[in-house]
CSV table of N, CA and C in Angstrom, one decimal:
chain,number,residue,atom,x,y,z
A,1,MET,N,-90.7,35.9,-37.9
A,1,MET,CA,-90.4,37.1,-38.7
A,1,MET,C,-90.7,36.7,-40.1
A,2,ILE,N,-91.3,37.6,-40.9
A,2,ILE,CA,-91.7,37.4,-42.2
A,2,ILE,C,-90.7,38.1,-43.1
A,3,PRO,N,-89.7,37.4,-43.7
A,3,PRO,CA,-88.6,38.1,-44.4
A,3,PRO,C,-89.0,38.9,-45.7
A,4,ASN,N,-90.1,38.6,-46.3
A,4,ASN,CA,-90.5,39.3,-47.5
A,4,ASN,C,-91.4,40.5,-47.2
A,5,ARG,N,-91.5,40.9,-45.9
A,5,ARG,CA,-92.2,42.1,-45.5
A,5,ARG,C,-91.2,43.0,-44.8
A,6,PRO,N,-90.6,43.9,-45.5
A,6,PRO,CA,-89.5,44.8,-44.9
A,6,PRO,C,-90.0,45.6,-43.7
A,7,GLY,N,-91.3,46.0,-43.7
A,7,GLY,CA,-91.8,46.8,-42.6
A,7,GLY,C,-91.9,46.0,-41.3
A,8,MET,N,-92.3,44.7,-41.5
A,8,MET,CA,-92.3,43.8,-40.3
A,8,MET,C,-90.9,43.5,-39.8
A,9,VAL,N,-90.0,43.3,-40.7
A,9,VAL,CA,-88.6,43.0,-40.3
A,9,VAL,C,-88.1,44.3,-39.5
A,10,LEU,N,-88.3,45.4,-40.1
A,10,LEU,CA,-87.9,46.7,-39.5
A,10,LEU,C,-88.5,46.9,-38.1
A,11,ALA,N,-89.8,46.6,-38.0
A,11,ALA,CA,-90.5,46.8,-36.7
A,11,ALA,C,-89.9,45.8,-35.7
A,12,TYR,N,-89.7,44.6,-36.1
A,12,TYR,CA,-89.1,43.6,-35.1
A,12,TYR,C,-87.7,44.0,-34.7
A,13,SER,N,-86.9,44.3,-35.7
A,13,SER,CA,-85.5,44.7,-35.4
A,13,SER,C,-85.5,46.0,-34.6
A,14,GLY,N,-86.4,46.9,-34.9
A,14,GLY,CA,-86.5,48.1,-34.1
A,14,GLY,C,-86.8,47.9,-32.6
A,15,GLN,N,-87.7,46.9,-32.4
A,15,GLN,CA,-88.0,46.6,-31.0
A,15,GLN,C,-86.8,46.0,-30.3
A,16,ILE,N,-86.1,45.2,-30.9
A,16,ILE,CA,-84.9,44.6,-30.3
A,16,ILE,C,-83.8,45.7,-30.0
A,17,ALA,N,-83.6,46.6,-31.0
A,17,ALA,CA,-82.6,47.6,-30.9
A,17,ALA,C,-83.1,48.6,-29.8
A,18,GLY,N,-84.3,49.0,-29.9
A,18,GLY,CA,-84.9,50.0,-28.9
A,18,GLY,C,-84.8,49.5,-27.5
A,19,GLY,N,-85.1,48.2,-27.3
A,19,GLY,CA,-85.1,47.6,-26.0
A,19,GLY,C,-83.6,47.6,-25.4
A,20,ARG,N,-82.7,47.2,-26.3
A,20,ARG,CA,-81.3,47.2,-25.8
A,20,ARG,C,-80.8,48.6,-25.5
A,21,ILE,N,-81.1,49.6,-26.3
A,21,ILE,CA,-80.7,50.9,-26.1
A,21,ILE,C,-81.3,51.5,-24.9
A,22,LYS,N,-82.6,51.2,-24.7
A,22,LYS,CA,-83.3,51.7,-23.5
A,22,LYS,C,-82.7,51.1,-22.2
A,23,GLU,N,-82.3,49.9,-22.3
A,23,GLU,CA,-81.6,49.2,-21.1
A,23,GLU,C,-80.3,49.9,-20.9
A,24,ALA,N,-79.5,50.1,-21.9
A,24,ALA,CA,-78.2,50.7,-21.8
A,24,ALA,C,-78.3,52.2,-21.2
A,25,LEU,N,-79.3,52.9,-21.7
A,25,LEU,CA,-79.5,54.3,-21.2
A,25,LEU,C,-80.0,54.3,-19.7
A,26,ALA,N,-80.8,53.3,-19.4
A,26,ALA,CA,-81.4,53.2,-18.0
A,26,ALA,C,-80.3,53.0,-17.0
A,27,ALA,N,-79.2,52.4,-17.4
A,27,ALA,CA,-78.0,52.2,-16.5
A,27,ALA,C,-77.4,53.5,-16.2
A,28,HIS,N,-77.7,54.5,-17.0
A,28,HIS,CA,-77.2,55.9,-16.7
A,28,HIS,C,-78.3,56.8,-16.2
A,29,GLY,N,-79.4,56.3,-15.9
A,29,GLY,CA,-80.5,57.0,-15.4
A,29,GLY,C,-81.3,57.8,-16.4
A,30,LEU,N,-81.2,57.4,-17.7
A,30,LEU,CA,-81.9,58.2,-18.7
A,30,LEU,C,-82.9,57.3,-19.5
A,31,LYS,N,-83.9,58.0,-20.1
A,31,LYS,CA,-84.8,57.4,-21.0
A,31,LYS,C,-84.3,57.9,-22.4
A,32,PRO,N,-84.7,57.1,-23.5
A,32,PRO,CA,-84.2,57.5,-24.8
A,32,PRO,C,-84.5,58.9,-25.2
A,33,ALA,N,-85.7,59.4,-24.9
A,33,ALA,CA,-86.0,60.8,-25.3
A,33,ALA,C,-85.1,61.8,-24.6
A,34,HIS,N,-84.8,61.6,-23.3
A,34,HIS,CA,-84.0,62.5,-22.6
A,34,HIS,C,-82.6,62.5,-23.1
A,35,ALA,N,-82.1,61.3,-23.5
A,35,ALA,CA,-80.7,61.1,-24.0
A,35,ALA,C,-80.7,61.9,-25.4
A,36,HIS,N,-81.8,61.7,-26.2
A,36,HIS,CA,-81.8,62.4,-27.5
A,36,HIS,C,-81.7,63.9,-27.3
A,37,VAL,N,-82.4,64.5,-26.4
A,37,VAL,CA,-82.4,65.9,-26.2
A,37,VAL,C,-81.0,66.3,-25.7
A,38,LEU,N,-80.4,65.6,-24.8
A,38,LEU,CA,-79.0,65.9,-24.3
A,38,LEU,C,-78.0,65.8,-25.5
A,39,MET,N,-78.1,64.8,-26.3
A,39,MET,CA,-77.2,64.6,-27.4
A,39,MET,C,-77.3,65.8,-28.4
A,40,LEU,N,-78.6,66.2,-28.7
A,40,LEU,CA,-78.8,67.4,-29.6
A,40,LEU,C,-78.1,68.6,-29.0
A,41,LEU,N,-78.4,68.9,-27.7
A,41,LEU,CA,-77.8,70.1,-27.1
A,41,LEU,C,-76.3,70.0,-27.1
A,42,SER,N,-75.7,68.8,-26.8
A,42,SER,CA,-74.3,68.7,-26.8
A,42,SER,C,-73.7,68.9,-28.2
A,43,ASP,N,-74.3,68.3,-29.2
A,43,ASP,CA,-73.7,68.3,-30.5
A,43,ASP,C,-74.0,69.7,-31.2
A,44,GLU,N,-75.1,70.3,-30.9
A,44,GLU,CA,-75.5,71.5,-31.7
A,44,GLU,C,-75.6,72.8,-30.9
A,45,GLY,N,-75.4,72.7,-29.6
A,45,GLY,CA,-75.4,73.9,-28.8
A,45,GLY,C,-76.8,74.3,-28.3
A,46,PRO,N,-76.8,75.4,-27.5
A,46,PRO,CA,-78.1,75.9,-27.0
A,46,PRO,C,-79.0,76.3,-28.1
A,47,ARG,N,-80.3,76.1,-27.8
A,47,ARG,CA,-81.3,76.5,-28.8
A,47,ARG,C,-82.6,76.8,-28.1
A,48,GLY,N,-83.5,77.5,-28.9
A,48,GLY,CA,-84.7,77.9,-28.4
A,48,GLY,C,-85.6,76.7,-28.1
A,49,GLN,N,-86.5,76.8,-27.1
A,49,GLN,CA,-87.3,75.6,-26.8
A,49,GLN,C,-88.3,75.3,-27.9
A,50,GLN,N,-88.8,76.3,-28.6
A,50,GLN,CA,-89.7,76.1,-29.7
A,50,GLN,C,-88.9,75.4,-30.9
A,51,ALA,N,-87.7,75.8,-31.1
A,51,ALA,CA,-86.8,75.1,-32.1
A,51,ALA,C,-86.7,73.7,-31.8
A,52,LEU,N,-86.5,73.3,-30.5
A,52,LEU,CA,-86.4,71.9,-30.1
A,52,LEU,C,-87.6,71.2,-30.4
A,53,VAL,N,-88.8,71.8,-30.1
A,53,VAL,CA,-90.1,71.1,-30.4
A,53,VAL,C,-90.2,70.8,-31.9
A,54,GLU,N,-89.8,71.7,-32.7
A,54,GLU,CA,-89.9,71.5,-34.2
A,54,GLU,C,-88.9,70.5,-34.6
A,55,GLU,N,-87.7,70.6,-34.1
A,55,GLU,CA,-86.6,69.6,-34.5
A,55,GLU,C,-86.9,68.2,-34.1
A,56,LEU,N,-87.5,68.0,-33.0
A,56,LEU,CA,-87.8,66.7,-32.5
A,56,LEU,C,-89.2,66.2,-33.0
A,57,GLY,N,-90.0,67.1,-33.4
A,57,GLY,CA,-91.3,66.7,-33.9
A,57,GLY,C,-92.2,66.2,-32.8
A,58,VAL,N,-92.2,66.8,-31.7
A,58,VAL,CA,-93.0,66.4,-30.5
A,58,VAL,C,-94.0,67.5,-30.1
A,59,ASP,N,-95.0,67.1,-29.4
A,59,ASP,CA,-95.9,68.1,-28.8
A,59,ASP,C,-95.1,68.9,-27.8
A,60,PRO,N,-95.4,70.2,-27.7
A,60,PRO,CA,-94.7,71.0,-26.7
A,60,PRO,C,-94.8,70.5,-25.3
A,61,SER,N,-95.9,69.9,-24.9
A,61,SER,CA,-96.0,69.4,-23.5
A,61,SER,C,-95.1,68.2,-23.3
A,62,VAL,N,-94.8,67.4,-24.3
A,62,VAL,CA,-93.8,66.3,-24.2
A,62,VAL,C,-92.4,66.9,-23.9
A,63,LEU,N,-92.1,67.9,-24.7
A,63,LEU,CA,-90.7,68.5,-24.4
A,63,LEU,C,-90.6,69.1,-23.1
A,64,VAL,N,-91.7,69.8,-22.6
A,64,VAL,CA,-91.7,70.4,-21.3
A,64,VAL,C,-91.4,69.4,-20.2
A,65,ALA,N,-92.1,68.2,-20.3
A,65,ALA,CA,-91.9,67.2,-19.3
A,65,ALA,C,-90.4,66.7,-19.4
A,66,ILE,N,-89.9,66.5,-20.6
A,66,ILE,CA,-88.5,66.0,-20.7
A,66,ILE,C,-87.5,67.1,-20.1
A,67,LEU,N,-87.7,68.3,-20.4
A,67,LEU,CA,-86.9,69.4,-19.9
A,67,LEU,C,-87.0,69.5,-18.4
A,68,ASN,N,-88.2,69.4,-17.9
A,68,ASN,CA,-88.4,69.4,-16.4
A,68,ASN,C,-87.5,68.4,-15.7
A,69,ASP,N,-87.5,67.1,-16.3
A,69,ASP,CA,-86.7,66.1,-15.8
A,69,ASP,C,-85.2,66.4,-15.8
A,70,LEU,N,-84.8,66.9,-17.0
A,70,LEU,CA,-83.4,67.2,-17.2
A,70,LEU,C,-82.9,68.3,-16.3
A,71,GLU,N,-83.8,69.3,-16.1
A,71,GLU,CA,-83.4,70.4,-15.1
A,71,GLU,C,-83.4,69.9,-13.7
A,72,LYS,N,-84.3,69.1,-13.3
A,72,LYS,CA,-84.4,68.5,-12.0
A,72,LYS,C,-83.1,67.7,-11.7
A,73,ASP,N,-82.6,67.0,-12.7
A,73,ASP,CA,-81.4,66.2,-12.5
A,73,ASP,C,-80.1,67.0,-12.7
A,74,GLY,N,-80.2,68.3,-13.0
A,74,GLY,CA,-79.0,69.2,-13.2
A,74,GLY,C,-78.3,68.9,-14.5
A,75,LEU,N,-79.0,68.4,-15.5
A,75,LEU,CA,-78.4,68.0,-16.8
A,75,LEU,C,-78.5,69.1,-17.9
A,76,ALA,N,-79.6,69.9,-17.7
A,76,ALA,CA,-79.8,71.0,-18.7
A,76,ALA,C,-80.5,72.1,-18.0
A,77,GLU,N,-80.6,73.3,-18.6
A,77,GLU,CA,-81.3,74.4,-18.0
A,77,GLU,C,-82.0,75.2,-19.1
A,78,ARG,N,-83.1,75.8,-18.7
A,78,ARG,CA,-83.8,76.8,-19.5
A,78,ARG,C,-83.6,78.2,-18.9
A,79,ARG,N,-83.4,79.1,-19.8
A,79,ARG,CA,-83.3,80.5,-19.3
A,79,ARG,C,-84.0,81.4,-20.3
A,80,ARG,N,-84.5,82.5,-19.8
A,80,ARG,CA,-85.1,83.5,-20.7
A,80,ARG,C,-84.1,84.1,-21.7
A,81,ASP,N,-84.5,84.2,-22.9
A,81,ASP,CA,-83.7,84.9,-23.9
A,81,ASP,C,-83.7,86.4,-23.6
A,82,PRO,N,-82.5,87.0,-23.4
A,82,PRO,CA,-82.5,88.4,-23.0
A,82,PRO,C,-83.0,89.3,-24.1
A,83,ALA,N,-83.0,88.8,-25.4
A,83,ALA,CA,-83.5,89.6,-26.5
A,83,ALA,C,-85.0,89.5,-26.7
A,84,ASP,N,-85.6,88.4,-26.1
A,84,ASP,CA,-87.0,88.2,-26.2
A,84,ASP,C,-87.5,87.4,-25.0
A,85,ARG,N,-88.0,88.1,-24.0
A,85,ARG,CA,-88.3,87.5,-22.7
A,85,ARG,C,-89.4,86.4,-22.8
A,86,ARG,N,-90.1,86.3,-23.9
A,86,ARG,CA,-91.1,85.3,-24.1
A,86,ARG,C,-90.5,84.0,-24.5
A,87,ARG,N,-89.3,84.0,-24.9
A,87,ARG,CA,-88.6,82.8,-25.5
A,87,ARG,C,-87.6,82.2,-24.4
A,88,HIS,N,-87.6,80.9,-24.4
A,88,HIS,CA,-86.7,80.2,-23.5
A,88,HIS,C,-85.5,79.6,-24.4
A,89,ILE,N,-84.3,79.7,-23.8
A,89,ILE,CA,-83.1,79.1,-24.4
A,89,ILE,C,-82.8,77.9,-23.6
A,90,VAL,N,-82.6,76.7,-24.2
A,90,VAL,CA,-82.3,75.5,-23.5
A,90,VAL,C,-80.8,75.2,-23.8
A,91,GLU,N,-80.1,74.9,-22.7
A,91,GLU,CA,-78.7,74.5,-22.9
A,91,GLU,C,-78.3,73.4,-22.0
A,92,ILE,N,-77.3,72.6,-22.4
A,92,ILE,CA,-76.8,71.5,-21.6
A,92,ILE,C,-75.9,72.1,-20.5
A,93,ARG,N,-75.9,71.5,-19.3
A,93,ARG,CA,-75.0,71.9,-18.2
A,93,ARG,C,-73.8,70.9,-18.2
A,94,ASP,N,-72.8,71.3,-17.4
A,94,ASP,CA,-71.6,70.5,-17.4
A,94,ASP,C,-71.9,69.0,-17.1
A,95,ARG,N,-72.7,68.8,-16.1
A,95,ARG,CA,-73.1,67.4,-15.7
A,95,ARG,C,-73.7,66.6,-16.9
A,96,GLY,N,-74.5,67.3,-17.7
A,96,GLY,CA,-75.2,66.7,-18.9
A,96,GLY,C,-74.1,66.4,-19.9
A,97,THR,N,-73.2,67.3,-20.1
A,97,THR,CA,-72.1,67.1,-21.1
A,97,THR,C,-71.3,65.8,-20.7
A,98,GLU,N,-71.0,65.7,-19.5
A,98,GLU,CA,-70.2,64.5,-19.0
A,98,GLU,C,-71.0,63.3,-19.3
A,99,LEU,N,-72.3,63.3,-19.0
A,99,LEU,CA,-73.2,62.1,-19.2
A,99,LEU,C,-73.3,61.8,-20.6
A,100,VAL,N,-73.3,62.8,-21.5
A,100,VAL,CA,-73.4,62.5,-23.0
A,100,VAL,C,-72.3,61.6,-23.4
A,101,GLY,N,-71.1,61.8,-22.9
A,101,GLY,CA,-70.0,60.9,-23.3
A,101,GLY,C,-70.3,59.5,-22.9
A,102,ASP,N,-70.8,59.3,-21.7
A,102,ASP,CA,-71.2,57.9,-21.3
A,102,ASP,C,-72.3,57.3,-22.2
A,103,VAL,N,-73.2,58.2,-22.6
A,103,VAL,CA,-74.3,57.8,-23.4
A,103,VAL,C,-73.8,57.3,-24.8
A,104,HIS,N,-72.9,58.1,-25.4
A,104,HIS,CA,-72.3,57.7,-26.7
A,104,HIS,C,-71.6,56.4,-26.5
A,105,THR,N,-70.9,56.2,-25.5
A,105,THR,CA,-70.2,54.9,-25.2
A,105,THR,C,-71.1,53.7,-25.1
A,106,ALA,N,-72.2,53.9,-24.3
A,106,ALA,CA,-73.2,52.9,-24.1
A,106,ALA,C,-73.9,52.5,-25.4
A,107,VAL,N,-74.3,53.5,-26.2
A,107,VAL,CA,-75.0,53.3,-27.5
A,107,VAL,C,-74.1,52.6,-28.5
A,108,ALA,N,-72.8,53.0,-28.5
A,108,ALA,CA,-71.8,52.4,-29.4
A,108,ALA,C,-71.7,50.9,-29.1
A,109,ALA,N,-71.7,50.6,-27.8
A,109,ALA,CA,-71.5,49.2,-27.4
A,109,ALA,C,-72.7,48.4,-27.9
A,110,VAL,N,-73.9,48.9,-27.8
A,110,VAL,CA,-75.1,48.2,-28.2
A,110,VAL,C,-75.1,48.1,-29.7
A,111,GLU,N,-74.7,49.1,-30.4
A,111,GLU,CA,-74.6,49.1,-31.9
A,111,GLU,C,-73.6,48.1,-32.4
A,112,ALA,N,-72.4,48.0,-31.7
A,112,ALA,CA,-71.4,47.1,-32.1
A,112,ALA,C,-71.9,45.7,-32.0
A,113,GLU,N,-72.7,45.4,-31.0
A,113,GLU,CA,-73.3,44.1,-30.8
A,113,GLU,C,-74.4,43.8,-31.9
A,114,LEU,N,-75.2,44.8,-32.1
A,114,LEU,CA,-76.3,44.6,-33.0
A,114,LEU,C,-75.8,44.4,-34.5
A,115,PHE,N,-74.8,45.1,-34.8
A,115,PHE,CA,-74.3,45.2,-36.2
A,115,PHE,C,-73.0,44.4,-36.4
A,116,ALA,N,-72.7,43.5,-35.5
A,116,ALA,CA,-71.4,42.8,-35.6
A,116,ALA,C,-71.3,42.0,-36.9
A,117,ASP,N,-72.3,41.5,-37.5
A,117,ASP,CA,-72.3,40.7,-38.7
A,117,ASP,C,-72.3,41.5,-40.0
A,118,LEU,N,-72.3,42.9,-39.8
A,118,LEU,CA,-72.3,43.7,-41.0
A,118,LEU,C,-70.9,44.3,-41.3
A,119,THR,N,-70.6,44.4,-42.5
A,119,THR,CA,-69.3,45.1,-42.9
A,119,THR,C,-69.5,46.6,-42.7
A,120,ALA,N,-68.5,47.4,-42.8
A,120,ALA,CA,-68.6,48.8,-42.7
A,120,ALA,C,-69.4,49.3,-43.9
A,121,GLY,N,-69.2,48.8,-45.1
A,121,GLY,CA,-70.0,49.2,-46.2
A,121,GLY,C,-71.5,48.8,-46.1
A,122,GLU,N,-71.8,47.7,-45.6
A,122,GLU,CA,-73.2,47.3,-45.4
A,122,GLU,C,-73.8,48.2,-44.3
A,123,LEU,N,-73.1,48.5,-43.3
A,123,LEU,CA,-73.7,49.4,-42.3
A,123,LEU,C,-73.9,50.8,-42.9
A,124,ALA,N,-73.0,51.3,-43.7
A,124,ALA,CA,-73.2,52.6,-44.3
A,124,ALA,C,-74.4,52.6,-45.2
A,125,THR,N,-74.6,51.4,-46.0
A,125,THR,CA,-75.8,51.3,-46.8
A,125,THR,C,-77.0,51.3,-46.0
A,126,LEU,N,-77.0,50.5,-44.9
A,126,LEU,CA,-78.2,50.4,-44.0
A,126,LEU,C,-78.6,51.8,-43.5
A,127,GLN,N,-77.6,52.6,-43.1
A,127,GLN,CA,-77.9,54.0,-42.6
A,127,GLN,C,-78.5,54.8,-43.7
A,128,ARG,N,-77.9,54.7,-44.9
A,128,ARG,CA,-78.5,55.5,-46.1
A,128,ARG,C,-79.9,55.1,-46.4
A,129,LEU,N,-80.2,53.8,-46.3
A,129,LEU,CA,-81.6,53.3,-46.6
A,129,LEU,C,-82.5,53.7,-45.5
A,130,LEU,N,-82.1,53.6,-44.3
A,130,LEU,CA,-83.0,54.0,-43.2
A,130,LEU,C,-83.3,55.5,-43.2
A,131,ALA,N,-82.4,56.3,-43.7
A,131,ALA,CA,-82.6,57.7,-43.7
A,131,ALA,C,-83.7,58.1,-44.8
A,132,ARG,N,-83.9,57.1,-45.7
A,132,ARG,CA,-84.9,57.4,-46.8
A,132,ARG,C,-86.3,56.9,-46.4
A,133,VAL,N,-86.5,56.2,-45.3
A,133,VAL,CA,-87.8,55.7,-44.9
A,133,VAL,C,-88.6,57.0,-44.5
A,134,ARG,N,-89.7,57.1,-45.1
A,134,ARG,CA,-90.5,58.4,-44.9
A,134,ARG,C,-91.5,58.2,-43.7
A,135,PRO,N,-91.4,59.1,-42.7
A,135,PRO,CA,-92.4,59.1,-41.7
A,135,PRO,C,-93.6,59.8,-42.2
A,136,GLY,N,-94.7,59.5,-41.6
A,136,GLY,CA,-96.0,60.1,-41.9
A,136,GLY,C,-96.1,61.4,-41.2
A,137,ALA,N,-97.1,62.2,-41.6
A,137,ALA,CA,-97.3,63.6,-41.0
A,137,ALA,C,-97.6,63.5,-39.5
A,138,ASP,N,-98.2,62.4,-39.0
A,138,ASP,CA,-98.6,62.2,-37.7
A,138,ASP,C,-97.6,61.4,-36.8
A,139,ASP,N,-96.5,61.0,-37.4
A,139,ASP,CA,-95.5,60.3,-36.6
A,139,ASP,C,-94.8,61.2,-35.7
A,140,GLU,N,-94.6,60.7,-34.5
A,140,GLU,CA,-93.9,61.5,-33.5
A,140,GLU,C,-92.4,61.2,-33.7
A,141,GLY,N,-91.6,62.3,-33.6
A,141,GLY,CA,-90.2,62.2,-33.8
A,141,GLY,C,-89.4,61.7,-32.6
A,142,CYS,N,-89.8,62.0,-31.4
A,142,CYS,CA,-89.1,61.6,-30.2
A,142,CYS,C,-90.1,61.3,-29.1
A,143,PRO,N,-90.5,60.1,-28.9
A,143,PRO,CA,-91.6,59.8,-28.0
A,143,PRO,C,-91.2,60.2,-26.6
A,144,GLY,N,-92.2,60.4,-25.8
A,144,GLY,CA,-92.0,60.8,-24.4
A,144,GLY,C,-91.6,59.8,-23.5
A,145,ASP,N,-91.4,58.5,-23.9
A,145,ASP,CA,-90.9,57.4,-23.1
A,145,ASP,C,-91.8,57.2,-21.9
A,146,ASP,N,-93.1,57.1,-22.2
A,146,ASP,CA,-94.1,56.9,-21.1
A,146,ASP,C,-93.7,55.8,-20.2
């Protein structure tokens, strides 16, 4: 690791964190993108499919694949908007809500281990700094977890 190259350090740390979170989520039968969608639906409620595409910053086909998987597993459902039949509303199902609790617990355990050497203040600073890292226009918000 090259300490004077913050992008390299972030990339390396991101690989470690991503791998651990992916493993923790896999224990619950989820991929990170699927968990991300469930967490959004749980935290913010039902939303239009197009709104989810925009919020996640993904290609519509990526979201359709994720939603297909979530529906097949009984975790979320799409239904036609009664006010506009061309629009789909996506909402979490009871089974998905239960699973989100397990997801939060699993991610919290990974984060506790990853950030064990940081004080609460340092962790808050890290979160503020990471929020300021600017993605490029072509960066995907929520990968499809190929």
